């Protein structure tokens, strides 16, 4: 009764409700293209369709074997036509997304296990940057674009308060994520033919290419050609300080990957984990530059991270494909410090399938 008599107390709730509703209007596809700039969300949106396509494909009687790859922006550009020609009988369904982290992978693996979706091989990713809980520049794309709120609630204790705050702020209120600027909206509204429609076309084309490539496609502007050596060195030192200084190994991240691997075992699907090739200058910093790795302790990122990963794989008997310490892999053309140039993707594909065949042979013994 007091609330009815004092209706003004409802005003804050009404304001929040109206703001929430307005926010949902702002992120409709034909509305948010007036101010958004990123294309990476398309990769996340398309994965739901890819999953349905995968389930249908696995039910076909006459089908190729399926490798499902869970990676990040280092694994977006595979070509199934190349795979079909050189490795007949195989096809890749690529669930890699920009900023893909082990929590996002586990969310999908729980869905695979629930639906008993069984490809012929799972390939997971170890990115050293994802294991750093103290990075200067945090990668939060899975929180803003990929994770379901129900998944976060289920694993609530494994997310930090910062993670929860980011999820609430950027998922409940997408305008906070996109930060729409009136100047950009007006400019695109005035220049629809040269700015708005081409941007919408880019998004539509990326979605179509991801569908055609079964999850693989180049996001315009993400990967350039080959970066010259001097610029590559600058990119390497920038990425190193952004993502790996200081370094605090996250057991939580390893536990997400471990759960995904255990679910693969429950599905009786063989699996492996890959450490994708990084540029030589970047790896030089990882191997040799000393950083803070614990309170009052310095060491290299490689010394702190690599032995833990090797020990995990040794204890669990899971293949670890280490592209960075494999002398047989020689393609060292990079778009930036951490992304191989598209010109290396055939070699990258060959590396995967060489190790895939070896894993399957060993597993059959």
PDB file of C-alpha atoms in Angstrom, residues 94 107 162 227 268 293 308 362:
ATOM      1  CA  UNK A  94      35.505 -24.446 -37.569  1.00  0.00           C
ATOM      2  CA  UNK A 107      30.029 -24.001 -23.208  1.00  0.00           C
ATOM      3  CA  UNK A 162      35.288  -8.064 -13.063  1.00  0.00           C
ATOM      4  CA  UNK A 227      54.138  -7.541 -42.180  1.00  0.00           C
ATOM      5  CA  UNK A 268      34.515 -41.273 -27.204  1.00  0.00           C
ATOM      6  CA  UNK A 293      55.509 -14.305 -12.726  1.00  0.00           C
ATOM      7  CA  UNK A 308      52.883 -26.785 -16.617  1.00  0.00           C
ATOM      8  CA  UNK A 362      48.628 -44.134 -32.377  1.00  0.00           C
TER       9      UNK A 362
END
